[in-house]
Amino acid sequence: MKKAVFLLAILVFSIALNAFLYDSVSDLERRARAGDERAQFTLGLKYGNGDGVARNNNTAYFWVLIADAFGYNDQHGIITFMASKLSAAERAQVQNSAVEWIRVNPNYYSSDKNAAINWIRTHGANFEYLNSLLQLK
């Protein structure tokens, strides 16, 4: 219980801190889609907290996963915390969507295909996407 309260406090603090870095949710969306991992993570926090957007745990988890894949260092376990709000089926669906997003946007990801594959394995995504991920350039 204490850990959940601590993570929630970190989540709220992160949202407040990052609010000074971006003008609006639309600015965050634009930056996130352009590959800015800080914007991706902040957007995930905003969806997770319903800050400026309708609360959506699936979308929140998606964006923090993307940020993690692109190198954002989740030092406080926010990804795990957000994953805990979803069912196993929802987590798998979001993870598959994240893998697909990476596949479609390969220029944003490291050129190291093994790193991409390890990221997928770490997050337990459905391995039907591994073959398509191997096609990253």
PDB file of C-alpha atoms in Angstrom, residues 10-122:
ATOM      1  CA  ILE A  10       5.707  10.396  -7.946  1.00  0.00           C
ATOM      2  CA  LEU A  11       3.131  10.289 -10.751  1.00  0.00           C
ATOM      3  CA  VAL A  12       1.484  13.511  -9.575  1.00  0.00           C
ATOM      4  CA  PHE A  13       4.851  15.204  -9.051  1.00  0.00           C
ATOM      5  CA  SER A  14       6.025  14.156 -12.525  1.00  0.00           C
ATOM      6  CA  ILE A  15       2.899  15.572 -14.116  1.00  0.00           C
ATOM      7  CA  ALA A  16       3.309  18.866 -12.278  1.00  0.00           C
ATOM      8  CA  LEU A  17       6.998  19.101 -13.179  1.00  0.00           C
ATOM      9  CA  ASN A  18       6.470  18.264 -16.831  1.00  0.00           C
ATOM     10  CA  ALA A  19       3.538  20.677 -17.115  1.00  0.00           C
ATOM     11  CA  PHE A  20       6.087  23.466 -17.204  1.00  0.00           C
ATOM     12  CA  LEU A  21       7.885  21.912 -20.156  1.00  0.00           C
ATOM     13  CA  TYR A  22       4.958  21.676 -22.578  1.00  0.00           C
ATOM     14  CA  ASP A  23       2.237  24.094 -23.579  1.00  0.00           C
ATOM     15  CA  SER A  24      -0.670  21.734 -24.145  1.00  0.00           C
ATOM     16  CA  VAL A  25      -1.774  18.156 -24.643  1.00  0.00           C
ATOM     17  CA  SER A  26      -1.800  18.766 -28.402  1.00  0.00           C
ATOM     18  CA  ASP A  27       1.844  19.893 -28.172  1.00  0.00           C
ATOM     19  CA  LEU A  28       2.640  16.736 -26.216  1.00  0.00           C
ATOM     20  CA  GLU A  29       0.847  14.599 -28.811  1.00  0.00           C
ATOM     21  CA  ARG A  30       2.804  16.223 -31.639  1.00  0.00           C
ATOM     22  CA  ARG A  31       6.125  15.790 -29.844  1.00  0.00           C
ATOM     23  CA  ALA A  32       5.294  12.230 -28.763  1.00  0.00           C
ATOM     24  CA  ARG A  33       4.453  11.180 -32.315  1.00  0.00           C
ATOM     25  CA  ALA A  34       7.695  12.818 -33.477  1.00  0.00           C
ATOM     26  CA  GLY A  35       9.721  10.555 -31.160  1.00  0.00           C
ATOM     27  CA  ASP A  36      10.293  12.755 -28.068  1.00  0.00           C
ATOM     28  CA  GLU A  37      10.468  10.177 -25.273  1.00  0.00           C
ATOM     29  CA  ARG A  38       9.929  12.765 -22.532  1.00  0.00           C
ATOM     30  CA  ALA A  39       6.755  13.924 -24.283  1.00  0.00           C
ATOM     31  CA  GLN A  40       5.687  10.286 -24.710  1.00  0.00           C
ATOM     32  CA  PHE A  41       6.164   9.589 -21.022  1.00  0.00           C
ATOM     33  CA  THR A  42       4.455  12.832 -19.960  1.00  0.00           C
ATOM     34  CA  LEU A  43       1.540  12.116 -22.289  1.00  0.00           C
ATOM     35  CA  GLY A  44       1.205   8.690 -20.667  1.00  0.00           C
ATOM     36  CA  LEU A  45       1.135  10.344 -17.245  1.00  0.00           C
ATOM     37  CA  LYS A  46      -1.528  12.787 -18.381  1.00  0.00           C
ATOM     38  CA  TYR A  47      -3.751   9.977 -19.707  1.00  0.00           C
ATOM     39  CA  GLY A  48      -3.150   7.981 -16.544  1.00  0.00           C
ATOM     40  CA  ASN A  49      -4.192  10.886 -14.344  1.00  0.00           C
ATOM     41  CA  GLY A  50      -6.854  12.419 -16.586  1.00  0.00           C
ATOM     42  CA  ASP A  51      -4.882  15.674 -16.668  1.00  0.00           C
ATOM     43  CA  GLY A  52      -6.185  17.704 -19.614  1.00  0.00           C
ATOM     44  CA  VAL A  53      -7.559  14.577 -21.305  1.00  0.00           C
ATOM     45  CA  ALA A  54     -10.096  11.909 -20.453  1.00  0.00           C
ATOM     46  CA  ARG A  55      -8.476   9.291 -18.217  1.00  0.00           C
ATOM     47  CA  ASN A  56      -7.560   6.239 -20.256  1.00  0.00           C
ATOM     48  CA  ASN A  57      -5.350   3.597 -18.658  1.00  0.00           C
ATOM     49  CA  ASN A  58      -4.777   1.780 -21.957  1.00  0.00           C
ATOM     50  CA  THR A  59      -3.518   4.923 -23.697  1.00  0.00           C
ATOM     51  CA  ALA A  60      -1.471   5.853 -20.637  1.00  0.00           C
ATOM     52  CA  TYR A  61       0.238   2.463 -20.617  1.00  0.00           C
ATOM     53  CA  PHE A  62       0.807   2.646 -24.388  1.00  0.00           C
ATOM     54  CA  TRP A  63       2.663   5.956 -24.221  1.00  0.00           C
ATOM     55  CA  VAL A  64       4.853   5.036 -21.239  1.00  0.00           C
ATOM     56  CA  LEU A  65       5.776   1.787 -22.993  1.00  0.00           C
ATOM     57  CA  ILE A  66       6.718   3.708 -26.143  1.00  0.00           C
ATOM     58  CA  ALA A  67       8.788   6.141 -24.072  1.00  0.00           C
ATOM     59  CA  ASP A  68      10.530   3.215 -22.405  1.00  0.00           C
ATOM     60  CA  ALA A  69      11.269   1.592 -25.755  1.00  0.00           C
ATOM     61  CA  PHE A  70      12.811   4.815 -27.015  1.00  0.00           C
ATOM     62  CA  GLY A  71      15.076   5.197 -24.024  1.00  0.00           C
ATOM     63  CA  TYR A  72      13.166   7.078 -21.318  1.00  0.00           C
ATOM     64  CA  ASN A  73      14.477   5.916 -17.959  1.00  0.00           C
ATOM     65  CA  ASP A  74      11.534   4.924 -15.754  1.00  0.00           C
ATOM     66  CA  GLN A  75      13.321   5.133 -12.421  1.00  0.00           C
ATOM     67  CA  HIS A  76      10.187   5.080 -10.314  1.00  0.00           C
ATOM     68  CA  GLY A  77       8.308   2.034 -11.626  1.00  0.00           C
ATOM     69  CA  ILE A  78       5.489   4.004 -13.250  1.00  0.00           C
ATOM     70  CA  ILE A  79       5.236   1.493 -16.108  1.00  0.00           C
ATOM     71  CA  THR A  80       4.668  -1.366 -13.682  1.00  0.00           C
ATOM     72  CA  PHE A  81       2.191   0.730 -11.727  1.00  0.00           C
ATOM     73  CA  MET A  82       0.214   1.576 -14.878  1.00  0.00           C
ATOM     74  CA  ALA A  83       0.333  -2.044 -16.041  1.00  0.00           C
ATOM     75  CA  SER A  84      -1.201  -3.092 -12.730  1.00  0.00           C
ATOM     76  CA  LYS A  85      -4.336  -1.082 -13.607  1.00  0.00           C
ATOM     77  CA  LEU A  86      -5.015  -3.295 -16.637  1.00  0.00           C
ATOM     78  CA  SER A  87      -6.114  -6.880 -17.043  1.00  0.00           C
ATOM     79  CA  ALA A  88      -3.698  -9.351 -18.629  1.00  0.00           C
ATOM     80  CA  ALA A  89      -5.683  -9.183 -21.887  1.00  0.00           C
ATOM     81  CA  GLU A  90      -5.619  -5.376 -21.898  1.00  0.00           C
ATOM     82  CA  ARG A  91      -1.862  -5.350 -21.202  1.00  0.00           C
ATOM     83  CA  ALA A  92      -1.236  -7.768 -24.068  1.00  0.00           C
ATOM     84  CA  GLN A  93      -3.361  -5.689 -26.434  1.00  0.00           C
ATOM     85  CA  VAL A  94      -1.555  -2.458 -25.513  1.00  0.00           C
ATOM     86  CA  GLN A  95       1.854  -4.151 -25.722  1.00  0.00           C
ATOM     87  CA  ASN A  96       1.007  -5.453 -29.190  1.00  0.00           C
ATOM     88  CA  SER A  97      -0.092  -1.960 -30.211  1.00  0.00           C
ATOM     89  CA  ALA A  98       3.204  -0.550 -28.912  1.00  0.00           C
ATOM     90  CA  VAL A  99       5.187  -3.146 -30.843  1.00  0.00           C
ATOM     91  CA  GLU A 100       3.203  -2.324 -33.979  1.00  0.00           C
ATOM     92  CA  TRP A 101       3.834   1.404 -33.461  1.00  0.00           C
ATOM     93  CA  ILE A 102       7.565   0.704 -33.191  1.00  0.00           C
ATOM     94  CA  ARG A 103       7.431  -1.442 -36.322  1.00  0.00           C
ATOM     95  CA  VAL A 104       5.669   1.297 -38.285  1.00  0.00           C
ATOM     96  CA  ASN A 105       7.950   4.029 -36.899  1.00  0.00           C
ATOM     97  CA  PRO A 106      11.364   2.313 -37.041  1.00  0.00           C
ATOM     98  CA  ASN A 107      13.361   5.516 -37.403  1.00  0.00           C
ATOM     99  CA  TYR A 108      12.499   6.455 -33.844  1.00  0.00           C
ATOM    100  CA  TYR A 109      13.907   3.270 -32.414  1.00  0.00           C
ATOM    101  CA  SER A 110      17.506   2.284 -31.977  1.00  0.00           C
ATOM    102  CA  SER A 111      19.057   0.603 -34.986  1.00  0.00           C
ATOM    103  CA  ASP A 112      19.862  -2.322 -32.692  1.00  0.00           C
ATOM    104  CA  LYS A 113      17.227  -4.945 -33.547  1.00  0.00           C
ATOM    105  CA  ASN A 114      18.277  -7.102 -30.605  1.00  0.00           C
ATOM    106  CA  ALA A 115      17.520  -4.227 -28.223  1.00  0.00           C
ATOM    107  CA  ALA A 116      14.039  -3.966 -29.737  1.00  0.00           C
ATOM    108  CA  ILE A 117      13.459  -7.696 -29.361  1.00  0.00           C
ATOM    109  CA  ASN A 118      14.704  -7.641 -25.767  1.00  0.00           C
ATOM    110  CA  TRP A 119      12.347  -4.754 -25.015  1.00  0.00           C
ATOM    111  CA  ILE A 120       9.420  -6.790 -26.322  1.00  0.00           C
ATOM    112  CA  ARG A 121      10.457  -9.828 -24.290  1.00  0.00           C
ATOM    113  CA  THR A 122      10.879  -7.715 -21.157  1.00  0.00           C
TER     114      THR A 122
END
